[in-house]
Short mmCIF file of N, CA and C and ligand atoms in Angstrom, two decimals:
data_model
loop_
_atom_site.label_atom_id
_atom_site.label_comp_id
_atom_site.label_asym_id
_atom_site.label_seq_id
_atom_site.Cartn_x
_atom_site.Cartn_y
_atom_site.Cartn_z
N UNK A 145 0.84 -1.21 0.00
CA UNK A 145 0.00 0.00 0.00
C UNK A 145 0.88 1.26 0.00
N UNK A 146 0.41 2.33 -0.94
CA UNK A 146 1.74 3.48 -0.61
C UNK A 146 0.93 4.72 0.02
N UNK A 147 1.67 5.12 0.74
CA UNK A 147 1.35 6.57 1.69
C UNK A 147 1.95 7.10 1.06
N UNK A 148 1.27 8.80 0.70
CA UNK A 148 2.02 9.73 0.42
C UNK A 148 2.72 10.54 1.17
N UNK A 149 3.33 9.93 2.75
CA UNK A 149 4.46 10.47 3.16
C UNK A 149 5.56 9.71 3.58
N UNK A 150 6.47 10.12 3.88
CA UNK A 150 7.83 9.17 4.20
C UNK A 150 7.82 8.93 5.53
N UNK A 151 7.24 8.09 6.20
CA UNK A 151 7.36 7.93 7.48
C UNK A 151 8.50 7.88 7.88
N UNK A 152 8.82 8.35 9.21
CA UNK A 152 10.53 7.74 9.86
C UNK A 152 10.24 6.61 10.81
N UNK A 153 8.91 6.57 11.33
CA UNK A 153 8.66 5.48 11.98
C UNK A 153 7.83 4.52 11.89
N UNK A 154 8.08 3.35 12.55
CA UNK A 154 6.35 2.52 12.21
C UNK A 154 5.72 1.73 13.16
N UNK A 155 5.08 2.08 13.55
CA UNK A 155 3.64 2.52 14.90
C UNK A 155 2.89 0.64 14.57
N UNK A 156 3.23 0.16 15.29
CA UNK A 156 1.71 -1.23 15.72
C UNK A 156 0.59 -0.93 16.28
N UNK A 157 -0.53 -1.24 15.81
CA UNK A 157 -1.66 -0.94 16.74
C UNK A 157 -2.44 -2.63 16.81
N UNK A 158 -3.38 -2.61 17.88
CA UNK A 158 -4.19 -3.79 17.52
C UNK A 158 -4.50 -4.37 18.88
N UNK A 159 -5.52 -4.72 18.89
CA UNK A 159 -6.05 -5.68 20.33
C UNK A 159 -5.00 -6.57 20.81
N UNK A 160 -5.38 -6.87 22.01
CA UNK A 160 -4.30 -7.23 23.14
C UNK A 160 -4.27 -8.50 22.61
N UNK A 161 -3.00 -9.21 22.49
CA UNK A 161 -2.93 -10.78 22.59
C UNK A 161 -2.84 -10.63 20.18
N UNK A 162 -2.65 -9.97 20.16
CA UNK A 162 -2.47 -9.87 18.61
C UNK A 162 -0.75 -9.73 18.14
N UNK A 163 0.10 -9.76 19.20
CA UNK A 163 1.64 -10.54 18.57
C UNK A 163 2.14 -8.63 18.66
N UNK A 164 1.46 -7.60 18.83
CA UNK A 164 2.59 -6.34 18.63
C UNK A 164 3.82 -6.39 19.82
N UNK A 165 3.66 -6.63 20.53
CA UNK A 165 5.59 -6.33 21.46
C UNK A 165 6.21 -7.59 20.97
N UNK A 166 5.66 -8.65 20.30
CA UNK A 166 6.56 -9.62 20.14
C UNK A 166 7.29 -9.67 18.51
N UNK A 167 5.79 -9.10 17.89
CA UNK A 167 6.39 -8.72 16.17
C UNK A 167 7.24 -7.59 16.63
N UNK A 168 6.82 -6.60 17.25
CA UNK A 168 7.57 -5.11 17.09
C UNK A 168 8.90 -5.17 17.11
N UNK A 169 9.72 -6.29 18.30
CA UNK A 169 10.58 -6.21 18.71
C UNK A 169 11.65 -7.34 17.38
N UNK A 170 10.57 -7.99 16.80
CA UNK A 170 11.48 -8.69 15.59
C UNK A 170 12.16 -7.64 14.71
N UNK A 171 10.66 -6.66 13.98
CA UNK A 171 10.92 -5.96 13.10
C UNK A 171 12.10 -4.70 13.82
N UNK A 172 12.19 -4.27 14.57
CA UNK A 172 12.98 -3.76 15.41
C UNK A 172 14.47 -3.78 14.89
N UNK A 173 14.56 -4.89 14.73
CA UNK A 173 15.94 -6.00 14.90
C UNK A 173 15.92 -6.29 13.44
N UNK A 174 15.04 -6.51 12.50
CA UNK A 174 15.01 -6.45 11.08
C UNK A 174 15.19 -5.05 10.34
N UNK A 175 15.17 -4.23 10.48
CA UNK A 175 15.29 -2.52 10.23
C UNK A 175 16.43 -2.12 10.29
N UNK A 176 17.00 -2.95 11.77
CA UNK A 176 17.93 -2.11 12.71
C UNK A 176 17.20 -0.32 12.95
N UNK A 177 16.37 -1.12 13.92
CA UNK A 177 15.65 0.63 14.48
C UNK A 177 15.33 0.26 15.72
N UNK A 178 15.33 1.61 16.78
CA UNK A 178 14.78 1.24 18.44
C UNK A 178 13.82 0.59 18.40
N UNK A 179 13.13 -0.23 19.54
CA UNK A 179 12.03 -0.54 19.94
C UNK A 179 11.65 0.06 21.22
N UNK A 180 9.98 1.20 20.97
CA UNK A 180 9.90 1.30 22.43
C UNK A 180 7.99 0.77 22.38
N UNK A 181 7.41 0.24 23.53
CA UNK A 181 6.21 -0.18 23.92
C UNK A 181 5.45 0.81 24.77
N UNK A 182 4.33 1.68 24.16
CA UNK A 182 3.84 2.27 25.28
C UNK A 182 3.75 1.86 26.25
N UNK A 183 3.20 0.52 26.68
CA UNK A 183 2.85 0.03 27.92
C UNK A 183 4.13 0.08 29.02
N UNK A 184 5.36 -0.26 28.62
CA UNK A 184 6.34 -0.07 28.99
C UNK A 184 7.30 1.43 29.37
N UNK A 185 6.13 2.15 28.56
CA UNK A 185 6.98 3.62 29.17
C UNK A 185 6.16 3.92 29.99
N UNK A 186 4.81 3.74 30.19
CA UNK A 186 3.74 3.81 31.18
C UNK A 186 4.22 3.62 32.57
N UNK A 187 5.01 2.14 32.20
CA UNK A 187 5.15 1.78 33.59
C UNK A 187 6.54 2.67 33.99
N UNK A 188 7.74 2.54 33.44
CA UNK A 188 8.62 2.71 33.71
C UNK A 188 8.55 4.28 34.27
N UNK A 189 7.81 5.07 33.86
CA UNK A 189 8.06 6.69 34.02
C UNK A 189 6.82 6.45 35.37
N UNK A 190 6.32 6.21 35.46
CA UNK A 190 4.93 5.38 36.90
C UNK A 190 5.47 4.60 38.00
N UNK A 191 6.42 3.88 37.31
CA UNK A 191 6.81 2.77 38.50
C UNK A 191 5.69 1.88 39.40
N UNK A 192 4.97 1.75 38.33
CA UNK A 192 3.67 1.01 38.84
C UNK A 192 3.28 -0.06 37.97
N UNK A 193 2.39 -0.82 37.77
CA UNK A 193 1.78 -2.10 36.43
C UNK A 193 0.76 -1.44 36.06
N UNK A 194 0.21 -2.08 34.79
CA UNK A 194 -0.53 -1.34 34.26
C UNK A 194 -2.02 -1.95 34.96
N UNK A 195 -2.01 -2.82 35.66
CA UNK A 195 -2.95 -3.89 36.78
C UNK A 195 -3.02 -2.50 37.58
N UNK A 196 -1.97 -1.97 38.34
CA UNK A 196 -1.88 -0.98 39.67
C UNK A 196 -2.85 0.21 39.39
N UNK A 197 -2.36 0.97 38.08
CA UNK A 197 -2.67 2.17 37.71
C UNK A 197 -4.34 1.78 37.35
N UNK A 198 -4.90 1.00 36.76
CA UNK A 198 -6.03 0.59 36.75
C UNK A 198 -7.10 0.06 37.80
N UNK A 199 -6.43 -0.44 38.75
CA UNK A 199 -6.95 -0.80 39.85
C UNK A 199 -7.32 0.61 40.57
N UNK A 200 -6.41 1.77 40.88
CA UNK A 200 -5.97 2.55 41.88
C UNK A 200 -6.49 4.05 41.05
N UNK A 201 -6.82 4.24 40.23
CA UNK A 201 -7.03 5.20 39.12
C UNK A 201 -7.82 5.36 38.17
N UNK A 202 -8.18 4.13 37.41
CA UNK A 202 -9.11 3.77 36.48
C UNK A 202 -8.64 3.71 35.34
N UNK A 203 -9.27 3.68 34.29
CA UNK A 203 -9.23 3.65 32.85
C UNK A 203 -8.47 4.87 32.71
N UNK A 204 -9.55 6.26 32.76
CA UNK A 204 -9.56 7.11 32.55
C UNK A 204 -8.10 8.02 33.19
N UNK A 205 -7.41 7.62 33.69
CA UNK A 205 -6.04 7.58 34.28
C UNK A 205 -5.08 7.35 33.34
N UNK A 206 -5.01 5.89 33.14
CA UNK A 206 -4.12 5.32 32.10
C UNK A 206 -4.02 5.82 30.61
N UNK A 207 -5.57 5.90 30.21
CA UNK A 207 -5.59 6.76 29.08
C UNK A 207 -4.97 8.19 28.61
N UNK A 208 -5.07 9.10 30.00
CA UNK A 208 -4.33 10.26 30.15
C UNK A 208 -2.54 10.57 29.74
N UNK A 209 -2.32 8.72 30.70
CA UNK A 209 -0.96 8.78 30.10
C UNK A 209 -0.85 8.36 28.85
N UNK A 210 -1.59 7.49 28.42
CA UNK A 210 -1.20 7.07 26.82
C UNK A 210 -0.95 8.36 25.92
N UNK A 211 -1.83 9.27 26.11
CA UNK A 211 -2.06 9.97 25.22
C UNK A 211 -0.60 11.26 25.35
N UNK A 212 -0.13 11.25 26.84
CA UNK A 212 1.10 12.35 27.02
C UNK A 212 2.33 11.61 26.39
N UNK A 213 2.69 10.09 26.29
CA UNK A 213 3.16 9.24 26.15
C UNK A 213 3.57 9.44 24.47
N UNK A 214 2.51 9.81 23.69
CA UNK A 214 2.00 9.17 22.14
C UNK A 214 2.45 11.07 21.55
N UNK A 215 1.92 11.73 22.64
CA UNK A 215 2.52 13.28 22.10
C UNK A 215 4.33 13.04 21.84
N UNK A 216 4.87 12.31 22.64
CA UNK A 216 5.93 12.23 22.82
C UNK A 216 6.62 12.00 21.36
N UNK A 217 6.06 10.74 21.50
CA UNK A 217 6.73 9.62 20.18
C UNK A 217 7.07 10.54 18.69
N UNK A 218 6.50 11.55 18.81
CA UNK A 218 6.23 12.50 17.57
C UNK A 218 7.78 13.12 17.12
N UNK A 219 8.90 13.19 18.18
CA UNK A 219 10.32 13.50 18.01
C UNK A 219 11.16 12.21 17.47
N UNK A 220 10.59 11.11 17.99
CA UNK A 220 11.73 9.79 17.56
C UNK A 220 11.77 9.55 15.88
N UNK A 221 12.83 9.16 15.52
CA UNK A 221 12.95 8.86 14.30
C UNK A 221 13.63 7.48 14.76
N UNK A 222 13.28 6.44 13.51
CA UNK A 222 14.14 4.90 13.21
C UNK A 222 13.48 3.91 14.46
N UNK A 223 12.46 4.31 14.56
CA UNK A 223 12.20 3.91 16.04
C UNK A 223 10.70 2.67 15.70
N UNK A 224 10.80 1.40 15.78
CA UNK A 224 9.32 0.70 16.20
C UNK A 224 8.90 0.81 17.26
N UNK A 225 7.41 1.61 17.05
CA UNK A 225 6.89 1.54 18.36
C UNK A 225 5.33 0.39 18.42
N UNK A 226 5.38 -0.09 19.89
CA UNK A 226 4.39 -0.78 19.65
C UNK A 226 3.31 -0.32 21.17
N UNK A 227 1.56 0.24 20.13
CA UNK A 227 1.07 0.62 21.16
C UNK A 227 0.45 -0.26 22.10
N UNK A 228 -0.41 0.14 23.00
CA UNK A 228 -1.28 -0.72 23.73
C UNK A 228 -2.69 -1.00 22.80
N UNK A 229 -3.61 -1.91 23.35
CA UNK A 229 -4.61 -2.52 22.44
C UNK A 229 -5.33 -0.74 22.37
N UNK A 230 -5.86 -0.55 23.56
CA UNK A 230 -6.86 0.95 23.21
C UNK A 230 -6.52 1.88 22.45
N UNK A 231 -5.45 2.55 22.71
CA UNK A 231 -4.59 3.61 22.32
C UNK A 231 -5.24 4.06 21.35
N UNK A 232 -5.81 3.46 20.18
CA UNK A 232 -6.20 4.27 18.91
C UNK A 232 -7.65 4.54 18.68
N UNK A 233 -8.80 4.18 20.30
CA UNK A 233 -9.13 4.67 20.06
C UNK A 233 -9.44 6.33 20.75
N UNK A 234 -8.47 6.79 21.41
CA UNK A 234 -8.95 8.09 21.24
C UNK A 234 -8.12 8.96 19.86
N UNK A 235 -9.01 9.03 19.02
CA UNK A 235 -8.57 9.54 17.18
C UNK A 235 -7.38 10.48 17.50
N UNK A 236 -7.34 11.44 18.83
CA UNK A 236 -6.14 12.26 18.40
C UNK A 236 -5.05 11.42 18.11
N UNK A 237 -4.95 10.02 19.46
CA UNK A 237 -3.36 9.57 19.06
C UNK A 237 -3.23 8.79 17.81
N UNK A 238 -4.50 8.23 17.07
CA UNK A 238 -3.94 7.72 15.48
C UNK A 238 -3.22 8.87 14.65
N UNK A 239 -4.09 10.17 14.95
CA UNK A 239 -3.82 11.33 14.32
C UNK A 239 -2.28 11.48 14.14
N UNK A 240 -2.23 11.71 15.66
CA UNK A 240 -0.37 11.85 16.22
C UNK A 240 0.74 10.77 15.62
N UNK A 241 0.36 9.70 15.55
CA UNK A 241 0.90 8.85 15.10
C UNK A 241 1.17 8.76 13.74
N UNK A 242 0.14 9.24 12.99
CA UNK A 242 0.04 9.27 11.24
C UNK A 242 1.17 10.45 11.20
N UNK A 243 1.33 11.15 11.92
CA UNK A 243 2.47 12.53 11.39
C UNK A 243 3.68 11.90 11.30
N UNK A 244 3.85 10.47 12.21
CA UNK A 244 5.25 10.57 12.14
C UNK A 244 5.84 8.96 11.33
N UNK A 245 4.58 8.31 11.47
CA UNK A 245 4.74 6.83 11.56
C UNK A 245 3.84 6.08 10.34
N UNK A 246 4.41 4.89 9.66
CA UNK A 246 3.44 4.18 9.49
C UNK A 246 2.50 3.60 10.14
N UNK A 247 1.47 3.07 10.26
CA UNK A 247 0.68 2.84 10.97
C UNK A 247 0.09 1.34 10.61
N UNK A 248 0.81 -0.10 11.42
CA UNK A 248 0.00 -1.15 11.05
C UNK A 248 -0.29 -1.93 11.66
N UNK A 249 -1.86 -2.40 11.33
CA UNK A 249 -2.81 -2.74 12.40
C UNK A 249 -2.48 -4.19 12.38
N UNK A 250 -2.14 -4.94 13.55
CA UNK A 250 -2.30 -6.77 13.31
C UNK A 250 -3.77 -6.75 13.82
N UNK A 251 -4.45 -8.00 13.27
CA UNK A 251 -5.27 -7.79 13.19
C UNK A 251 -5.44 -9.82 13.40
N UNK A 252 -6.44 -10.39 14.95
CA UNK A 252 -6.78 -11.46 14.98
C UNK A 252 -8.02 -11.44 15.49
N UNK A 253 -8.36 -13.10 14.94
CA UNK A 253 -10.01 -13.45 15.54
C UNK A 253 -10.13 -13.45 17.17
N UNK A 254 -11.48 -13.45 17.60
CA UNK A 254 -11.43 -13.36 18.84
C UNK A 254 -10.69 -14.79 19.55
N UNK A 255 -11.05 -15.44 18.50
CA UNK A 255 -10.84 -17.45 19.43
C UNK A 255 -8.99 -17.41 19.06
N UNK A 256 -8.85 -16.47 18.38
CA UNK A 256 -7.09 -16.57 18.68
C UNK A 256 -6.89 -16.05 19.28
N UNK A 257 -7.20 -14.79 19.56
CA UNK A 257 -6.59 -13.57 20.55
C UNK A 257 -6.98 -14.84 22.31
N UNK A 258 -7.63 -15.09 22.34
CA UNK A 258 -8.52 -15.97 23.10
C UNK A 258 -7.18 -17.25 23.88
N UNK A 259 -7.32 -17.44 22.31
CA UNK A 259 -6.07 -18.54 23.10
C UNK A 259 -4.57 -17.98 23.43
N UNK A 260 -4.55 -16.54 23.05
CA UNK A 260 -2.89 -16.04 23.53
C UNK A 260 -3.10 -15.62 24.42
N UNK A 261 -4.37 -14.95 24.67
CA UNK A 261 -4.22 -14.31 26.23
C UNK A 261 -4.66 -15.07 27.49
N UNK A 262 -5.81 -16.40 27.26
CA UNK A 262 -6.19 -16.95 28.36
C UNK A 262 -5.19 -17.02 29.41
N UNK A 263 -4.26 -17.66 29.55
CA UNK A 263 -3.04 -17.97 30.20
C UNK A 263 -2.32 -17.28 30.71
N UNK A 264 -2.89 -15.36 30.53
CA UNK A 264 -1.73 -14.43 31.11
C UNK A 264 -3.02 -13.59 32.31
N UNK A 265 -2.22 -12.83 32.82
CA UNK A 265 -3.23 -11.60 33.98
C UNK A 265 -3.15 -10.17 34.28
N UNK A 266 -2.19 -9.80 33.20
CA UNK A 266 -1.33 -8.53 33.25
C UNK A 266 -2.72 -7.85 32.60
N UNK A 267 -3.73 -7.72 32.01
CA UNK A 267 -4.47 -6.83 31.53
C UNK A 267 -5.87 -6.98 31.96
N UNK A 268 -5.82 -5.58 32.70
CA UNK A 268 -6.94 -5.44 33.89
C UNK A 268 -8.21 -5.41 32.76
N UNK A 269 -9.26 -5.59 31.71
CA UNK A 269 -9.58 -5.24 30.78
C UNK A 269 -10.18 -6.82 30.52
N UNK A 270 -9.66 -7.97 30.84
CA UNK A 270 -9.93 -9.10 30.86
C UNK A 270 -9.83 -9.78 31.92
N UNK A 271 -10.22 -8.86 33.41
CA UNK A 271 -10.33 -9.61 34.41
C UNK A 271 -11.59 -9.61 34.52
N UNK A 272 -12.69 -10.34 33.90
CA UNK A 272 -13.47 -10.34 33.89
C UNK A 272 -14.82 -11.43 33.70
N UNK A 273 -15.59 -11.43 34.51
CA UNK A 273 -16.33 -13.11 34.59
C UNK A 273 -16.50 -13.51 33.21
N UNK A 274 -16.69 -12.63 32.34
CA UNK A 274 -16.65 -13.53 30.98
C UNK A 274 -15.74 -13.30 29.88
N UNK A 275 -14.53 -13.78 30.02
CA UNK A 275 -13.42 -12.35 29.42
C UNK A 275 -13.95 -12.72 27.80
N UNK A 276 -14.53 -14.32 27.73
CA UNK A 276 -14.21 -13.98 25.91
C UNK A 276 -15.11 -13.27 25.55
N UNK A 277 -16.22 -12.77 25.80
CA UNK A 277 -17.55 -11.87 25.78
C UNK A 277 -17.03 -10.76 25.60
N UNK A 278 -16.18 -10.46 26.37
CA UNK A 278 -15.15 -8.98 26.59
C UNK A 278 -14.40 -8.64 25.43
N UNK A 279 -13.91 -9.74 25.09
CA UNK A 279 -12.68 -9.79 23.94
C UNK A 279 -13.49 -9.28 22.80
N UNK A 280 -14.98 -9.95 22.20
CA UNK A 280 -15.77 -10.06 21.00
C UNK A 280 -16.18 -8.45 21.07
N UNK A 281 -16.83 -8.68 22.39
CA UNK A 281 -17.45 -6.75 22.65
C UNK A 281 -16.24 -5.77 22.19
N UNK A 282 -15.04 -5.58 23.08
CA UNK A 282 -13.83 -4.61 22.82
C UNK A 282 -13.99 -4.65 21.31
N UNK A 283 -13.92 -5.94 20.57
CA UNK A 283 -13.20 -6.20 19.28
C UNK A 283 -13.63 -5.31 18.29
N UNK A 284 -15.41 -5.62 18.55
CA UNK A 284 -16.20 -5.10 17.64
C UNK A 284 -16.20 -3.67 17.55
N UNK A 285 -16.18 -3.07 19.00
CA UNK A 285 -16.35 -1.57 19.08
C UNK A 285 -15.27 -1.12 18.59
N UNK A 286 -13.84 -1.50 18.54
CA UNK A 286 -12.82 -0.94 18.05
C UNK A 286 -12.18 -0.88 16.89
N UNK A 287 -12.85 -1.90 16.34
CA UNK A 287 -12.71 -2.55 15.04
C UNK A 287 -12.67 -0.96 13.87
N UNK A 288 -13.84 0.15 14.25
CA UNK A 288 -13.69 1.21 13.20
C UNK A 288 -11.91 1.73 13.45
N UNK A 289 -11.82 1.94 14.49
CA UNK A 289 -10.14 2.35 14.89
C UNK A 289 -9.43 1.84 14.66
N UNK A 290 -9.28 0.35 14.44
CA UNK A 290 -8.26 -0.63 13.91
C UNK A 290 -8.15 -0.51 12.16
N UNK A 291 -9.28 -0.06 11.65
CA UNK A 291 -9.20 -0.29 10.19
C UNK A 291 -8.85 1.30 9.37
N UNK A 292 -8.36 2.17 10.65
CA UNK A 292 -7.37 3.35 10.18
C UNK A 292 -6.18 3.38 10.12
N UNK A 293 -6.04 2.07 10.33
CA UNK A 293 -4.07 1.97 9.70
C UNK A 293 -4.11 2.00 8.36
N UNK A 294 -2.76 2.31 7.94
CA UNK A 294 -2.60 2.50 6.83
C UNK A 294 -2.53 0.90 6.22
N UNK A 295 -1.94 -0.45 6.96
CA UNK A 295 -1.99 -1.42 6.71
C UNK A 295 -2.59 -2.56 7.59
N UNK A 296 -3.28 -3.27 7.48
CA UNK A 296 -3.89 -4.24 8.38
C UNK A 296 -3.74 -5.88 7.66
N UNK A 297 -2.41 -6.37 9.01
CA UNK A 297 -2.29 -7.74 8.75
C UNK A 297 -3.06 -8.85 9.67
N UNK A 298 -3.62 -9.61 8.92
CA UNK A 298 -3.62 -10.90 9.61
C UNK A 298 -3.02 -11.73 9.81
N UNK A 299 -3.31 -11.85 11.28
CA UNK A 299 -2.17 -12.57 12.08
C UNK A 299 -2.18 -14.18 12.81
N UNK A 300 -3.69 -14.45 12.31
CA UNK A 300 -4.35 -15.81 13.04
C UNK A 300 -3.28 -16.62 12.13
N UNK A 301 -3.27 -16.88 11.14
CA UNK A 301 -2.99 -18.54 10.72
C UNK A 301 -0.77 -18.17 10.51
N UNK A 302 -0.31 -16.80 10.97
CA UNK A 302 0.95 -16.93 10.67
C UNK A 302 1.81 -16.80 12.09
N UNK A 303 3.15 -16.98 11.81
CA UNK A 303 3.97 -17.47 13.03
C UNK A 303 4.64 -15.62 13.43
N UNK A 304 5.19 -15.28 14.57
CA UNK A 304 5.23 -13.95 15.24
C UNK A 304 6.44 -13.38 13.75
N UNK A 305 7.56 -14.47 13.30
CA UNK A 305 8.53 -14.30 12.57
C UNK A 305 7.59 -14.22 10.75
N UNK A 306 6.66 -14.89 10.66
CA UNK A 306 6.30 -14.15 9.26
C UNK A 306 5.58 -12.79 9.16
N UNK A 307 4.65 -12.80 10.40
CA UNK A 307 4.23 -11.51 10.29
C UNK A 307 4.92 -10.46 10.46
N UNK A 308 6.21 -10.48 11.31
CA UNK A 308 7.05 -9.38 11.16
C UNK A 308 8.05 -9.29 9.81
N UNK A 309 8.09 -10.51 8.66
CA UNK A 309 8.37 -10.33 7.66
C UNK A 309 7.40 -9.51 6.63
N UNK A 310 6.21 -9.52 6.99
CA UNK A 310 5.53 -9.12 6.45
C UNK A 310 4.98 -7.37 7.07
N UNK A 311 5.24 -7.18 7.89
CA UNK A 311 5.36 -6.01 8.89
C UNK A 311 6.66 -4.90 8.09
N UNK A 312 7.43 -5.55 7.92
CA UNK A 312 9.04 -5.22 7.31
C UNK A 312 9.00 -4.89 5.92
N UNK A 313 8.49 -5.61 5.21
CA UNK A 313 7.93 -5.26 3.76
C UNK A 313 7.27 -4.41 3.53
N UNK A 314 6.11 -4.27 4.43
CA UNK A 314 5.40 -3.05 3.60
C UNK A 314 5.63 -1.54 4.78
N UNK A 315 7.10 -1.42 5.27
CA UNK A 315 7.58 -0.42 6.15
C UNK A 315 8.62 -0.41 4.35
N UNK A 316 9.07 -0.95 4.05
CA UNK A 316 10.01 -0.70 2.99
C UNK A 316 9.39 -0.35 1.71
N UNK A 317 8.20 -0.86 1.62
CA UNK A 317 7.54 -0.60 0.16
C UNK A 317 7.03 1.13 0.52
N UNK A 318 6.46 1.39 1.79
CA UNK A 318 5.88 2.60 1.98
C UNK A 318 7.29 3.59 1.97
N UNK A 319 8.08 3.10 1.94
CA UNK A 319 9.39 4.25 2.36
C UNK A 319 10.30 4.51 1.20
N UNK A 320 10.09 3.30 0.04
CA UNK A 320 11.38 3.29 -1.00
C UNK A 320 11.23 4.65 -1.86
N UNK A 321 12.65 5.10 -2.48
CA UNK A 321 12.20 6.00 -3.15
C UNK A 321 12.22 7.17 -2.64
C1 S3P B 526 -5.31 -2.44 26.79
C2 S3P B 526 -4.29 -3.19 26.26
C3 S3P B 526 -3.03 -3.42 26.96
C4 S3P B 526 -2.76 -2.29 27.96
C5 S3P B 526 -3.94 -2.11 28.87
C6 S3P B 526 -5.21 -1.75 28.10
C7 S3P B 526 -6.55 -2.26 26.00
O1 S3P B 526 -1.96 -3.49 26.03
O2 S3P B 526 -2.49 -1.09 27.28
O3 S3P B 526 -4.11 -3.30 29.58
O4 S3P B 526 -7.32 -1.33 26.28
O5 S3P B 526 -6.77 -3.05 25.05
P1 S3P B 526 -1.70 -4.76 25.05
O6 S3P B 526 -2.53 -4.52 23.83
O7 S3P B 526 -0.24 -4.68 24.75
O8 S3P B 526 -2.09 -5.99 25.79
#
């Protein structure tokens, strides 16, 4: 797909349990460019989990930082960043993100996302009596925000290493030239 600008960076977006800190950090290493994880600057500049700040603060907390977080990212160049599942949808930070970054969405079914995340507890968002109900609901509502990347891969039937081959390709097709 070609954008008519030259990104310097390229931005992951996509529901939780959809492979972005684990692709990000391939393509990262395939580029030779930084890797940074919102969720991870969240914590680190907080010194808290993203469980804590949610528990102790709310949504509406965490979101605050995403969004001071995502103003940020707007100086880095050579840099993969990979956001948190919400992040895009409040429109300013896709906005913010389109100035500097490509923008690409992974993109899985609920019964996959399903089976990557059952097994973990780090995301307050699926502590919940019916999380796969949760997963389908989030999915659907966000789904208009997910399909404003500039590219949207599917990620159910491929391994973390093809999709970041495929992540890598079209960061090079959007940039050649
Ligand atoms: C969230 C996703 C999480 C994290 C927080 C909220 C969401 O990130 O930002 O738990 O709203 O979908 P991952 O997508 O990396 O799990």
């Amino acid at each position: 797909m070609q954008t008519a600008r030259t990104p310097a960076n390229l931005a992951l977006i996509g529901f939780m349990g959809t492979g972005k800190t684990s692709v990000g950090r391939l393509v990262a290493e395939y580029l030779h460019f930084n890797f940074l994880d919102t969720d991870e600057m969240i914590q680190a500049r907080t010194n808290r989990s993203i469980n804590d700040i949610f528990a102790r603060e709310g949504e509406a907390a965490f979101r605050a930082l995403e969004r001071e977080v995502v103003k940020e990212l707007a100086t880095r160049e050579r840099t993969v960043i990979s956001t948190g599942g919400g992040l895009p949808t409040n429109p300013d930070n896709l906005v913010s993100l389109k100035t500097h970054a490509l923008v690409i969405c992974l993109w899985s079914s609920p019964e996959k996302i399903w089976e990557r995340v059952s097994h973990q507890s780090h995301r307050p968002l699926l502590h919940d009596a019916d999380p796969q109900q949760k997963i389908r609901d989030l999915l659907a509502a966000r789904e208009p925000f997910y399909k404003q990347a500039d590219v949207l891969i599917n990620t159910d039937l491929r391994s973390a290493r093809e999709v970041a081959q495929q992540v890598e390709l079209q960061f090079k097709l959007a940039t050649r030239g």
